[in-house]
mmCIF file with all atom_site columns, C-alpha atoms in Angstrom:
data_model
loop_
_atom_site.group_PDB
_atom_site.id
_atom_site.type_symbol
_atom_site.label_atom_id
_atom_site.label_alt_id
_atom_site.label_comp_id
_atom_site.label_asym_id
_atom_site.label_entity_id
_atom_site.label_seq_id
_atom_site.pdbx_PDB_ins_code
_atom_site.Cartn_x
_atom_site.Cartn_y
_atom_site.Cartn_z
_atom_site.occupancy
_atom_site.B_iso_or_equiv
_atom_site.pdbx_formal_charge
_atom_site.auth_seq_id
_atom_site.auth_comp_id
_atom_site.auth_asym_id
_atom_site.auth_atom_id
_atom_site.pdbx_PDB_model_num
ATOM 1   C CA . MET I 1 1   ? -1.836  -8.239  -13.037 1.00 95.00 ? 67  MET I CA 1
ATOM 2   C CA . ASN I 1 2   ? -2.728  -10.087 -9.870  1.00 98.00 ? 68  ASN I CA 1
ATOM 3   C CA . ILE I 1 3   ? -6.211  -11.555 -10.133 1.00 99.00 ? 69  ILE I CA 1
ATOM 4   C CA . ILE I 1 4   ? -8.383  -13.441 -7.634  1.00 99.00 ? 70  ILE I CA 1
ATOM 5   C CA . VAL I 1 5   ? -11.386 -15.472 -8.790  1.00 99.00 ? 71  VAL I CA 1
ATOM 6   C CA . THR I 1 6   ? -13.790 -17.198 -6.402  1.00 98.00 ? 72  THR I CA 1
ATOM 7   C CA . GLY I 1 7   ? -16.108 -20.053 -7.282  1.00 97.00 ? 73  GLY I CA 1
ATOM 8   C CA . ALA I 1 8   ? -13.445 -21.267 -9.692  1.00 98.00 ? 74  ALA I CA 1
ATOM 9   C CA . SER I 1 9   ? -14.148 -24.989 -9.669  1.00 96.00 ? 75  SER I CA 1
ATOM 10  C CA . ARG I 1 10  ? -16.978 -24.952 -12.204 1.00 95.00 ? 76  ARG I CA 1
ATOM 11  C CA . GLY I 1 11  ? -19.066 -22.875 -14.570 1.00 94.00 ? 77  GLY I CA 1
ATOM 12  C CA . ILE I 1 12  ? -18.337 -19.202 -14.974 1.00 96.00 ? 78  ILE I CA 1
ATOM 13  C CA . GLY I 1 13  ? -15.521 -19.065 -12.417 1.00 97.00 ? 79  GLY I CA 1
ATOM 14  C CA . TYR I 1 14  ? -13.732 -21.980 -14.080 1.00 98.00 ? 80  TYR I CA 1
ATOM 15  C CA . ASP I 1 15  ? -13.984 -20.389 -17.510 1.00 97.00 ? 81  ASP I CA 1
ATOM 16  C CA . VAL I 1 16  ? -12.990 -16.938 -16.235 1.00 98.00 ? 82  VAL I CA 1
ATOM 17  C CA . VAL I 1 17  ? -9.751  -18.413 -14.897 1.00 98.00 ? 83  VAL I CA 1
ATOM 18  C CA . LEU I 1 18  ? -9.101  -20.150 -18.221 1.00 98.00 ? 84  LEU I CA 1
ATOM 19  C CA . GLU I 1 19  ? -9.663  -16.895 -20.078 1.00 98.00 ? 85  GLU I CA 1
ATOM 20  C CA . PHE I 1 20  ? -7.374  -14.882 -17.806 1.00 98.00 ? 86  PHE I CA 1
ATOM 21  C CA . SER I 1 21  ? -4.670  -17.558 -18.009 1.00 98.00 ? 87  SER I CA 1
ATOM 22  C CA . LYS I 1 22  ? -4.249  -16.928 -21.738 1.00 97.00 ? 88  LYS I CA 1
ATOM 23  C CA . SER I 1 23  ? -1.932  -14.085 -20.749 1.00 95.00 ? 89  SER I CA 1
ATOM 24  C CA . ARG I 1 24  ? 1.119   -15.176 -18.773 1.00 93.00 ? 90  ARG I CA 1
ATOM 25  C CA . ASP I 1 25  ? 1.372   -11.633 -17.453 1.00 94.00 ? 91  ASP I CA 1
ATOM 26  C CA . ASN I 1 26  ? -1.606  -12.499 -15.265 1.00 97.00 ? 92  ASN I CA 1
ATOM 27  C CA . ARG I 1 27  ? -0.942  -14.073 -11.892 1.00 98.00 ? 93  ARG I CA 1
ATOM 28  C CA . ILE I 1 28  ? -4.165  -15.832 -10.994 1.00 98.00 ? 94  ILE I CA 1
ATOM 29  C CA . ILE I 1 29  ? -5.361  -17.139 -7.644  1.00 98.00 ? 95  ILE I CA 1
ATOM 30  C CA . ALA I 1 30  ? -8.295  -19.504 -8.127  1.00 98.00 ? 96  ALA I CA 1
ATOM 31  C CA . ILE I 1 31  ? -10.418 -20.166 -5.044  1.00 98.00 ? 97  ILE I CA 1
ATOM 32  C CA . ALA I 1 32  ? -13.063 -22.864 -4.566  1.00 97.00 ? 98  ALA I CA 1
ATOM 33  C CA . ARG I 1 33  ? -14.169 -25.685 -2.281  1.00 95.00 ? 99  ARG I CA 1
ATOM 34  C CA . ASP I 1 34  ? -13.615 -28.528 -4.764  1.00 97.00 ? 100 ASP I CA 1
ATOM 35  C CA . TYR I 1 35  ? -9.862  -29.143 -4.702  1.00 97.00 ? 101 TYR I CA 1
ATOM 36  C CA . ASP I 1 36  ? -9.962  -31.896 -7.347  1.00 98.00 ? 102 ASP I CA 1
ATOM 37  C CA . LYS I 1 37  ? -11.577 -29.504 -9.813  1.00 98.00 ? 103 LYS I CA 1
ATOM 38  C CA . LEU I 1 38  ? -9.011  -26.846 -8.952  1.00 98.00 ? 104 LEU I CA 1
ATOM 39  C CA . ILE I 1 39  ? -6.201  -29.311 -9.686  1.00 98.00 ? 105 ILE I CA 1
ATOM 40  C CA . GLU I 1 40  ? -7.854  -30.080 -13.030 1.00 98.00 ? 106 GLU I CA 1
ATOM 41  C CA . LEU I 1 41  ? -8.134  -26.359 -13.785 1.00 98.00 ? 107 LEU I CA 1
ATOM 42  C CA . GLN I 1 42  ? -4.523  -25.714 -12.828 1.00 98.00 ? 108 GLN I CA 1
ATOM 43  C CA . LYS I 1 43  ? -3.365  -28.510 -15.129 1.00 98.00 ? 109 LYS I CA 1
ATOM 44  C CA . LYS I 1 44  ? -5.480  -27.232 -18.018 1.00 98.00 ? 110 LYS I CA 1
ATOM 45  C CA . CYS I 1 45  ? -4.192  -23.658 -17.653 1.00 98.00 ? 111 CYS I CA 1
ATOM 46  C CA . PHE I 1 46  ? -0.605  -24.865 -17.747 1.00 97.00 ? 112 PHE I CA 1
ATOM 47  C CA . GLU I 1 47  ? -1.061  -27.326 -20.608 1.00 97.00 ? 113 GLU I CA 1
ATOM 48  C CA . ASN I 1 48  ? -3.008  -24.890 -22.779 1.00 96.00 ? 114 ASN I CA 1
ATOM 49  C CA . TYR I 1 49  ? -1.405  -21.554 -21.917 1.00 96.00 ? 115 TYR I CA 1
ATOM 50  C CA . GLN I 1 50  ? 1.756   -22.329 -19.877 1.00 96.00 ? 116 GLN I CA 1
ATOM 51  C CA . ASN I 1 51  ? 0.298   -20.311 -17.020 1.00 96.00 ? 117 ASN I CA 1
ATOM 52  C CA . LYS I 1 52  ? 0.794   -21.927 -13.622 1.00 94.00 ? 118 LYS I CA 1
ATOM 53  C CA . ILE I 1 53  ? -2.103  -20.544 -11.655 1.00 98.00 ? 119 ILE I CA 1
ATOM 54  C CA . GLU I 1 54  ? -2.246  -20.737 -7.876  1.00 98.00 ? 120 GLU I CA 1
ATOM 55  C CA . ILE I 1 55  ? -5.126  -22.639 -6.335  1.00 98.00 ? 121 ILE I CA 1
ATOM 56  C CA . VAL I 1 56  ? -6.613  -22.395 -2.863  1.00 97.00 ? 122 VAL I CA 1
ATOM 57  C CA . LYS I 1 57  ? -9.179  -24.745 -1.373  1.00 96.00 ? 123 LYS I CA 1
ATOM 58  C CA . PHE I 1 58  ? -11.435 -22.454 0.600   1.00 94.00 ? 124 PHE I CA 1
ATOM 59  C CA . ASP I 1 59  ? -15.067 -22.369 1.644   1.00 95.00 ? 125 ASP I CA 1
ATOM 60  C CA . ILE I 1 60  ? -16.074 -18.715 1.446   1.00 94.00 ? 126 ILE I CA 1
ATOM 61  C CA . THR I 1 61  ? -18.604 -19.202 4.247   1.00 94.00 ? 127 THR I CA 1
ATOM 62  C CA . THR I 1 62  ? -15.823 -19.925 6.751   1.00 91.00 ? 128 THR I CA 1
ATOM 63  C CA . ASP I 1 63  ? -13.585 -17.492 8.603   1.00 84.00 ? 129 ASP I CA 1
ATOM 64  C CA . VAL I 1 64  ? -10.972 -16.180 6.176   1.00 84.00 ? 130 VAL I CA 1
ATOM 65  C CA . ILE I 1 65  ? -8.401  -15.409 8.864   1.00 80.00 ? 131 ILE I CA 1
ATOM 66  C CA . HIS I 1 66  ? -8.136  -19.101 9.762   1.00 81.00 ? 132 HIS I CA 1
ATOM 67  C CA . ASN I 1 67  ? -7.297  -20.338 6.266   1.00 87.00 ? 133 ASN I CA 1
ATOM 68  C CA . ASN I 1 68  ? -3.513  -20.543 6.347   1.00 91.00 ? 134 ASN I CA 1
ATOM 69  C CA . GLU I 1 69  ? -3.222  -21.574 2.709   1.00 92.00 ? 135 GLU I CA 1
ATOM 70  C CA . LEU I 1 70  ? -5.066  -18.461 1.575   1.00 94.00 ? 136 LEU I CA 1
ATOM 71  C CA . LEU I 1 71  ? -3.129  -16.211 3.928   1.00 94.00 ? 137 LEU I CA 1
ATOM 72  C CA . ASN I 1 72  ? 0.200   -17.634 2.743   1.00 95.00 ? 138 ASN I CA 1
ATOM 73  C CA . VAL I 1 73  ? -0.664  -17.057 -0.918  1.00 95.00 ? 139 VAL I CA 1
ATOM 74  C CA . LEU I 1 74  ? -1.721  -13.489 -0.188  1.00 96.00 ? 140 LEU I CA 1
ATOM 75  C CA . LYS I 1 75  ? 1.575   -12.825 1.602   1.00 96.00 ? 141 LYS I CA 1
ATOM 76  C CA . GLU I 1 76  ? 3.392   -13.418 -1.688  1.00 96.00 ? 142 GLU I CA 1
ATOM 77  C CA . ILE I 1 77  ? 1.675   -10.567 -3.542  1.00 97.00 ? 143 ILE I CA 1
ATOM 78  C CA . GLU I 1 78  ? 1.722   -6.828  -2.932  1.00 98.00 ? 144 GLU I CA 1
ATOM 79  C CA . THR I 1 79  ? -1.409  -5.986  -4.896  1.00 98.00 ? 145 THR I CA 1
ATOM 80  C CA . VAL I 1 80  ? -4.734  -7.377  -6.016  1.00 99.00 ? 146 VAL I CA 1
ATOM 81  C CA . ASP I 1 81  ? -5.636  -5.684  -9.284  1.00 98.00 ? 147 ASP I CA 1
ATOM 82  C CA . ILE I 1 82  ? -8.826  -7.550  -10.137 1.00 99.00 ? 148 ILE I CA 1
ATOM 83  C CA . PHE I 1 83  ? -11.178 -9.448  -7.845  1.00 99.00 ? 149 PHE I CA 1
ATOM 84  C CA . ILE I 1 84  ? -13.937 -11.472 -9.500  1.00 99.00 ? 150 ILE I CA 1
ATOM 85  C CA . ASN I 1 85  ? -16.498 -12.296 -6.824  1.00 98.00 ? 151 ASN I CA 1
ATOM 86  C CA . ASN I 1 86  ? -18.209 -15.213 -8.510  1.00 97.00 ? 152 ASN I CA 1
ATOM 87  C CA . ALA I 1 87  ? -18.813 -17.763 -5.730  1.00 95.00 ? 153 ALA I CA 1
ATOM 88  C CA . GLY I 1 88  ? -22.493 -18.362 -5.227  1.00 95.00 ? 154 GLY I CA 1
ATOM 89  C CA . ILE I 1 89  ? -25.181 -20.792 -4.199  1.00 95.00 ? 155 ILE I CA 1
ATOM 90  C CA . LEU I 1 90  ? -28.736 -21.250 -5.428  1.00 95.00 ? 156 LEU I CA 1
ATOM 91  C CA . ILE I 1 91  ? -31.207 -23.175 -3.272  1.00 95.00 ? 157 ILE I CA 1
ATOM 92  C CA . ASN I 1 92  ? -34.355 -23.786 -5.292  1.00 94.00 ? 158 ASN I CA 1
ATOM 93  C CA . LYS I 1 93  ? -37.163 -24.072 -2.733  1.00 95.00 ? 159 LYS I CA 1
ATOM 94  C CA . LYS I 1 94  ? -40.458 -22.337 -2.259  1.00 96.00 ? 160 LYS I CA 1
ATOM 95  C CA . PHE I 1 95  ? -40.508 -19.771 0.526   1.00 97.00 ? 161 PHE I CA 1
ATOM 96  C CA . GLU I 1 96  ? -42.584 -21.914 2.899   1.00 98.00 ? 162 GLU I CA 1
ATOM 97  C CA . ASN I 1 97  ? -40.058 -24.759 2.591   1.00 98.00 ? 163 ASN I CA 1
ATOM 98  C CA . LEU I 1 98  ? -36.905 -22.704 3.138   1.00 98.00 ? 164 LEU I CA 1
ATOM 99  C CA . SER I 1 99  ? -35.286 -23.397 6.494   1.00 98.00 ? 165 SER I CA 1
ATOM 100 C CA . GLN I 1 100 ? -33.288 -20.950 8.559   1.00 98.00 ? 166 GLN I CA 1
ATOM 101 C CA . GLU I 1 101 ? -30.235 -22.965 7.537   1.00 98.00 ? 167 GLU I CA 1
ATOM 102 C CA . ASP I 1 102 ? -31.081 -22.424 3.858   1.00 98.00 ? 168 ASP I CA 1
ATOM 103 C CA . TRP I 1 103 ? -31.327 -18.666 4.360   1.00 98.00 ? 169 TRP I CA 1
ATOM 104 C CA . SER I 1 104 ? -28.138 -18.552 6.423   1.00 98.00 ? 170 SER I CA 1
ATOM 105 C CA . LEU I 1 105 ? -26.135 -20.593 3.910   1.00 98.00 ? 171 LEU I CA 1
ATOM 106 C CA . THR I 1 106 ? -27.385 -18.508 0.986   1.00 98.00 ? 172 THR I CA 1
ATOM 107 C CA . PHE I 1 107 ? -26.460 -15.189 2.574   1.00 98.00 ? 173 PHE I CA 1
ATOM 108 C CA . ALA I 1 108 ? -23.194 -16.564 3.990   1.00 98.00 ? 174 ALA I CA 1
ATOM 109 C CA . THR I 1 109 ? -22.134 -17.618 0.486   1.00 97.00 ? 175 THR I CA 1
ATOM 110 C CA . ASN I 1 110 ? -23.544 -14.813 -1.637  1.00 98.00 ? 176 ASN I CA 1
ATOM 111 C CA . VAL I 1 111 ? -23.123 -11.832 0.695   1.00 98.00 ? 177 VAL I CA 1
ATOM 112 C CA . PHE I 1 112 ? -21.165 -12.274 3.926   1.00 97.00 ? 178 PHE I CA 1
ATOM 113 C CA . GLY I 1 113 ? -18.407 -14.438 2.440   1.00 96.00 ? 179 GLY I CA 1
ATOM 114 C CA . PRO I 1 114 ? -17.537 -11.852 -0.214  1.00 97.00 ? 180 PRO I CA 1
ATOM 115 C CA . ILE I 1 115 ? -17.671 -9.088  2.406   1.00 97.00 ? 181 ILE I CA 1
ATOM 116 C CA . ASN I 1 116 ? -15.132 -10.880 4.595   1.00 96.00 ? 182 ASN I CA 1
ATOM 117 C CA . LEU I 1 117 ? -12.820 -11.698 1.701   1.00 97.00 ? 183 LEU I CA 1
ATOM 118 C CA . ILE I 1 118 ? -12.894 -8.137  0.389   1.00 98.00 ? 184 ILE I CA 1
ATOM 119 C CA . LYS I 1 119 ? -12.070 -6.867  3.880   1.00 97.00 ? 185 LYS I CA 1
ATOM 120 C CA . LEU I 1 120 ? -9.097  -9.246  3.985   1.00 96.00 ? 186 LEU I CA 1
ATOM 121 C CA . ILE I 1 121 ? -7.670  -8.201  0.616   1.00 97.00 ? 187 ILE I CA 1
ATOM 122 C CA . TYR I 1 122 ? -8.581  -4.517  0.892   1.00 98.00 ? 188 TYR I CA 1
ATOM 123 C CA . PRO I 1 123 ? -4.994  -3.345  1.655   1.00 98.00 ? 189 PRO I CA 1
ATOM 124 C CA . LYS I 1 124 ? -3.773  -5.141  -1.479  1.00 98.00 ? 190 LYS I CA 1
ATOM 125 C CA . LEU I 1 125 ? -6.592  -3.685  -3.571  1.00 98.00 ? 191 LEU I CA 1
ATOM 126 C CA . LYS I 1 126 ? -5.564  -0.282  -2.240  1.00 98.00 ? 192 LYS I CA 1
ATOM 127 C CA . ASN I 1 127 ? -1.916  -0.938  -3.131  1.00 98.00 ? 193 ASN I CA 1
ATOM 128 C CA . SER I 1 128 ? -2.915  -1.556  -6.738  1.00 98.00 ? 194 SER I CA 1
ATOM 129 C CA . GLY I 1 129 ? -3.763  2.087   -7.299  1.00 95.00 ? 195 GLY I CA 1
ATOM 130 C CA . PHE I 1 130 ? -6.362  1.090   -9.880  1.00 96.00 ? 196 PHE I CA 1
ATOM 131 C CA . ALA I 1 131 ? -8.154  -2.042  -8.657  1.00 98.00 ? 197 ALA I CA 1
ATOM 132 C CA . HIS I 1 132 ? -11.438 -3.411  -9.914  1.00 98.00 ? 198 HIS I CA 1
ATOM 133 C CA . ILE I 1 133 ? -13.952 -5.493  -7.965  1.00 99.00 ? 199 ILE I CA 1
ATOM 134 C CA . VAL I 1 134 ? -16.505 -7.218  -10.177 1.00 99.00 ? 200 VAL I CA 1
ATOM 135 C CA . ASN I 1 135 ? -19.430 -8.791  -8.350  1.00 99.00 ? 201 ASN I CA 1
ATOM 136 C CA . ILE I 1 136 ? -21.345 -11.432 -10.278 1.00 98.00 ? 202 ILE I CA 1
ATOM 137 C CA . SER I 1 137 ? -25.025 -11.076 -9.485  1.00 96.00 ? 203 SER I CA 1
ATOM 138 C CA . SER I 1 138 ? -28.288 -11.998 -11.167 1.00 93.00 ? 204 SER I CA 1
ATOM 139 C CA . ILE I 1 139 ? -31.118 -10.367 -13.057 1.00 88.00 ? 205 ILE I CA 1
ATOM 140 C CA . GLY I 1 140 ? -33.302 -11.828 -10.296 1.00 89.00 ? 206 GLY I CA 1
ATOM 141 C CA . GLY I 1 141 ? -31.743 -9.428  -7.806  1.00 91.00 ? 207 GLY I CA 1
ATOM 142 C CA . LEU I 1 142 ? -32.766 -6.329  -9.735  1.00 90.00 ? 208 LEU I CA 1
ATOM 143 C CA . GLU I 1 143 ? -35.761 -4.272  -8.695  1.00 83.00 ? 209 GLU I CA 1
ATOM 144 C CA . ARG I 1 144 ? -38.809 -4.807  -10.941 1.00 80.00 ? 210 ARG I CA 1
ATOM 145 C CA . SER I 1 145 ? -37.173 -7.723  -12.746 1.00 83.00 ? 211 SER I CA 1
ATOM 146 C CA . LYS I 1 146 ? -39.082 -10.936 -13.366 1.00 83.00 ? 212 LYS I CA 1
ATOM 147 C CA . LYS I 1 147 ? -39.062 -13.181 -10.304 1.00 83.00 ? 213 LYS I CA 1
ATOM 148 C CA . PHE I 1 148 ? -39.356 -16.957 -10.115 1.00 84.00 ? 214 PHE I CA 1
ATOM 149 C CA . SER I 1 149 ? -40.979 -19.314 -7.654  1.00 87.00 ? 215 SER I CA 1
ATOM 150 C CA . GLY I 1 150 ? -38.392 -21.072 -5.508  1.00 91.00 ? 216 GLY I CA 1
ATOM 151 C CA . LEU I 1 151 ? -35.719 -18.390 -5.829  1.00 92.00 ? 217 LEU I CA 1
ATOM 152 C CA . SER I 1 152 ? -36.663 -16.009 -3.008  1.00 96.00 ? 218 SER I CA 1
ATOM 153 C CA . ALA I 1 153 ? -33.510 -16.654 -0.957  1.00 97.00 ? 219 ALA I CA 1
ATOM 154 C CA . TYR I 1 154 ? -31.238 -16.491 -3.993  1.00 96.00 ? 220 TYR I CA 1
ATOM 155 C CA . SER I 1 155 ? -32.824 -13.345 -5.419  1.00 96.00 ? 221 SER I CA 1
ATOM 156 C CA . ALA I 1 156 ? -32.842 -11.592 -2.040  1.00 97.00 ? 222 ALA I CA 1
ATOM 157 C CA . SER I 1 157 ? -29.141 -12.331 -1.537  1.00 98.00 ? 223 SER I CA 1
ATOM 158 C CA . LYS I 1 158 ? -28.290 -11.055 -5.014  1.00 97.00 ? 224 LYS I CA 1
ATOM 159 C CA . ALA I 1 159 ? -30.285 -7.888  -4.349  1.00 97.00 ? 225 ALA I CA 1
ATOM 160 C CA . ALA I 1 160 ? -28.150 -7.393  -1.240  1.00 98.00 ? 226 ALA I CA 1
ATOM 161 C CA . LEU I 1 161 ? -24.987 -7.860  -3.310  1.00 98.00 ? 227 LEU I CA 1
ATOM 162 C CA . ILE I 1 162 ? -26.208 -5.282  -5.819  1.00 98.00 ? 228 ILE I CA 1
ATOM 163 C CA . ASN I 1 163 ? -26.818 -2.693  -3.108  1.00 98.00 ? 229 ASN I CA 1
ATOM 164 C CA . LEU I 1 164 ? -23.492 -3.556  -1.490  1.00 98.00 ? 230 LEU I CA 1
ATOM 165 C CA . THR I 1 165 ? -21.747 -2.918  -4.816  1.00 98.00 ? 231 THR I CA 1
ATOM 166 C CA . GLU I 1 166 ? -23.148 0.605   -4.957  1.00 98.00 ? 232 GLU I CA 1
ATOM 167 C CA . CYS I 1 167 ? -22.129 1.339   -1.365  1.00 98.00 ? 233 CYS I CA 1
ATOM 168 C CA . MET I 1 168 ? -18.612 -0.066  -1.743  1.00 98.00 ? 234 MET I CA 1
ATOM 169 C CA . ALA I 1 169 ? -18.078 1.882   -4.957  1.00 98.00 ? 235 ALA I CA 1
ATOM 170 C CA . GLU I 1 170 ? -18.801 5.115   -3.131  1.00 97.00 ? 236 GLU I CA 1
ATOM 171 C CA . GLU I 1 171 ? -16.551 4.354   -0.156  1.00 98.00 ? 237 GLU I CA 1
ATOM 172 C CA . PHE I 1 172 ? -13.683 2.708   -2.018  1.00 98.00 ? 238 PHE I CA 1
ATOM 173 C CA . LEU I 1 173 ? -13.244 5.368   -4.687  1.00 96.00 ? 239 LEU I CA 1
ATOM 174 C CA . GLU I 1 174 ? -10.966 7.453   -2.472  1.00 97.00 ? 240 GLU I CA 1
ATOM 175 C CA . ASP I 1 175 ? -8.514  4.531   -2.609  1.00 98.00 ? 241 ASP I CA 1
ATOM 176 C CA . ASN I 1 176 ? -8.858  4.139   -6.394  1.00 97.00 ? 242 ASN I CA 1
ATOM 177 C CA . ILE I 1 177 ? -10.772 0.889   -6.014  1.00 98.00 ? 243 ILE I CA 1
ATOM 178 C CA . PHE I 1 178 ? -13.593 0.603   -8.523  1.00 98.00 ? 244 PHE I CA 1
ATOM 179 C CA . CYS I 1 179 ? -16.549 -1.679  -7.900  1.00 98.00 ? 245 CYS I CA 1
ATOM 180 C CA . ASN I 1 180 ? -19.175 -2.817  -10.380 1.00 98.00 ? 246 ASN I CA 1
ATOM 181 C CA . CYS I 1 181 ? -21.773 -5.537  -10.634 1.00 98.00 ? 247 CYS I CA 1
ATOM 182 C CA . LEU I 1 182 ? -22.756 -7.698  -13.592 1.00 98.00 ? 248 LEU I CA 1
ATOM 183 C CA . SER I 1 183 ? -26.297 -9.031  -13.199 1.00 95.00 ? 249 SER I CA 1
ATOM 184 C CA . LEU I 1 184 ? -26.542 -12.087 -15.393 1.00 92.00 ? 250 LEU I CA 1
ATOM 185 C CA . GLY I 1 185 ? -29.592 -13.566 -17.041 1.00 84.00 ? 251 GLY I CA 1
ATOM 186 C CA . ALA I 1 186 ? -29.826 -17.065 -18.474 1.00 80.00 ? 252 ALA I CA 1
ATOM 187 C CA . ILE I 1 187 ? -26.331 -18.562 -18.799 1.00 86.00 ? 253 ILE I CA 1
ATOM 188 C CA . ASN I 1 188 ? -25.765 -22.208 -19.674 1.00 80.00 ? 254 ASN I CA 1
ATOM 189 C CA . THR I 1 189 ? -24.103 -23.364 -16.453 1.00 83.00 ? 255 THR I CA 1
ATOM 190 C CA . GLN I 1 190 ? -24.629 -26.326 -14.159 1.00 80.00 ? 256 GLN I CA 1
ATOM 191 C CA . MET I 1 191 ? -26.193 -24.065 -11.518 1.00 81.00 ? 257 MET I CA 1
ATOM 192 C CA . PHE I 1 192 ? -28.663 -22.666 -14.046 1.00 79.00 ? 258 PHE I CA 1
ATOM 193 C CA . LYS I 1 193 ? -29.572 -26.130 -15.333 1.00 79.00 ? 259 LYS I CA 1
ATOM 194 C CA . GLU I 1 194 ? -30.244 -27.295 -11.788 1.00 76.00 ? 260 GLU I CA 1
ATOM 195 C CA . ALA I 1 195 ? -32.651 -24.383 -11.276 1.00 75.00 ? 261 ALA I CA 1
ATOM 196 C CA . PHE I 1 196 ? -34.273 -24.529 -14.735 1.00 77.00 ? 262 PHE I CA 1
ATOM 197 C CA . PRO I 1 197 ? -33.749 -28.059 -16.126 1.00 78.00 ? 263 PRO I CA 1
ATOM 198 C CA . SER I 1 198 ? -36.170 -27.618 -19.036 1.00 73.00 ? 264 SER I CA 1
ATOM 199 C CA . TYR I 1 199 ? -34.776 -24.291 -20.276 1.00 74.00 ? 265 TYR I CA 1
ATOM 200 C CA . ASN I 1 200 ? -31.905 -23.989 -22.752 1.00 76.00 ? 266 ASN I CA 1
ATOM 201 C CA . ALA I 1 201 ? -29.874 -20.832 -22.169 1.00 79.00 ? 267 ALA I CA 1
ATOM 202 C CA . GLU I 1 202 ? -28.480 -19.201 -25.298 1.00 79.00 ? 268 GLU I CA 1
ATOM 203 C CA . ILE I 1 203 ? -25.224 -17.918 -23.790 1.00 85.00 ? 269 ILE I CA 1
ATOM 204 C CA . SER I 1 204 ? -22.494 -20.345 -22.767 1.00 90.00 ? 270 SER I CA 1
ATOM 205 C CA . SER I 1 205 ? -20.303 -20.044 -19.708 1.00 90.00 ? 271 SER I CA 1
ATOM 206 C CA . ALA I 1 206 ? -17.247 -19.587 -21.937 1.00 93.00 ? 272 ALA I CA 1
ATOM 207 C CA . GLU I 1 207 ? -18.898 -16.728 -23.832 1.00 94.00 ? 273 GLU I CA 1
ATOM 208 C CA . ILE I 1 208 ? -19.919 -14.764 -20.749 1.00 94.00 ? 274 ILE I CA 1
ATOM 209 C CA . SER I 1 209 ? -16.515 -15.408 -19.176 1.00 96.00 ? 275 SER I CA 1
ATOM 210 C CA . LYS I 1 210 ? -14.777 -13.648 -22.060 1.00 97.00 ? 276 LYS I CA 1
ATOM 211 C CA . PHE I 1 211 ? -17.047 -10.670 -21.503 1.00 96.00 ? 277 PHE I CA 1
ATOM 212 C CA . ILE I 1 212 ? -16.361 -10.655 -17.742 1.00 98.00 ? 278 ILE I CA 1
ATOM 213 C CA . CYS I 1 213 ? -12.591 -10.732 -18.260 1.00 98.00 ? 279 CYS I CA 1
ATOM 214 C CA . ASP I 1 214 ? -12.725 -8.000  -20.872 1.00 97.00 ? 280 ASP I CA 1
ATOM 215 C CA . PHE I 1 215 ? -14.971 -5.838  -18.700 1.00 97.00 ? 281 PHE I CA 1
ATOM 216 C CA . SER I 1 216 ? -12.801 -6.265  -15.612 1.00 98.00 ? 282 SER I CA 1
ATOM 217 C CA . LYS I 1 217 ? -9.602  -5.309  -17.460 1.00 96.00 ? 283 LYS I CA 1
ATOM 218 C CA . LYS I 1 218 ? -10.737 -2.515  -19.754 1.00 92.00 ? 284 LYS I CA 1
ATOM 219 C CA . TYR I 1 219 ? -13.779 -0.826  -18.314 1.00 89.00 ? 285 TYR I CA 1
ATOM 220 C CA . ARG I 1 220 ? -12.910 0.048   -14.726 1.00 85.00 ? 286 ARG I CA 1
ATOM 221 C CA . LYS I 1 221 ? -11.850 3.409   -16.141 1.00 85.00 ? 287 LYS I CA 1
ATOM 222 C CA . PHE I 1 222 ? -15.392 4.089   -17.339 1.00 93.00 ? 288 PHE I CA 1
ATOM 223 C CA . PHE I 1 223 ? -17.668 2.492   -14.733 1.00 95.00 ? 289 PHE I CA 1
ATOM 224 C CA . ASN I 1 224 ? -17.969 2.650   -10.961 1.00 97.00 ? 290 ASN I CA 1
ATOM 225 C CA . GLY I 1 225 ? -20.902 1.641   -8.790  1.00 96.00 ? 291 GLY I CA 1
ATOM 226 C CA . LYS I 1 226 ? -22.785 0.428   -11.839 1.00 97.00 ? 292 LYS I CA 1
ATOM 227 C CA . VAL I 1 227 ? -25.150 -2.527  -11.930 1.00 96.00 ? 293 VAL I CA 1
ATOM 228 C CA . ILE I 1 228 ? -25.202 -3.795  -15.493 1.00 95.00 ? 294 ILE I CA 1
ATOM 229 C CA . PRO I 1 229 ? -27.824 -6.303  -16.672 1.00 94.00 ? 295 PRO I CA 1
ATOM 230 C CA . ILE I 1 230 ? -26.340 -8.893  -19.019 1.00 88.00 ? 296 ILE I CA 1
ATOM 231 C CA . ALA I 1 231 ? -29.183 -10.904 -20.512 1.00 75.00 ? 297 ALA I CA 1
ATOM 232 C CA . VAL I 1 232 ? -30.398 -12.111 -23.866 1.00 68.00 ? 298 VAL I CA 1
ATOM 233 C CA . SER I 1 233 ? -33.170 -14.087 -22.185 1.00 59.00 ? 299 SER I CA 1
ATOM 234 C CA . THR I 1 234 ? -34.639 -15.237 -18.884 1.00 58.00 ? 300 THR I CA 1
ATOM 235 C CA . PRO I 1 235 ? -36.554 -18.503 -18.366 1.00 55.00 ? 301 PRO I CA 1
#
């Protein structure tokens, strides 16, 4: 399978790539801004699993059509079978302190960047005949879920991603592209620790990554347009 993972330089994205690389039948394209971390990930995948993943330094908030490295990698594959949209940003500020730049960066990373990348790879998703888009969202984006001070921009952007998932699932089904959303609760990642430094999450990044990989491979046959809460706890 051909698999693309964004936000692959740390946390969940990093561990998702490691999990997928356990099978050498998987051709993985790992995308992130931190090239040094991508090099480290590439080395680890090869040393541990003899899987030479492809890495692309790319800021998802920038124009995808001007990233030659990404375009060249995509030229080499006919299909994208799984797309894990994991790249995200969390700016922890109270509403009155959020600048227009904060709002713009949050939505550019969590909403508009994924939209543009999905548009770019859509023909290859279509060529798959049975593709699966998995958007990684948050419990905070769900209606009537517990909300937290300082996370208005983040939660609003994740709510947009949730609604987008449902809309894409409806439109894409005619091309056999399935789209689902996993809304995560407390996961022990660097991003979570930065937002909630005094809270110890029970689920590790490696644990949730195994679930994400399993879900993306096995359950596209059973789910489409679903928003699935994945949470043992919230802060």
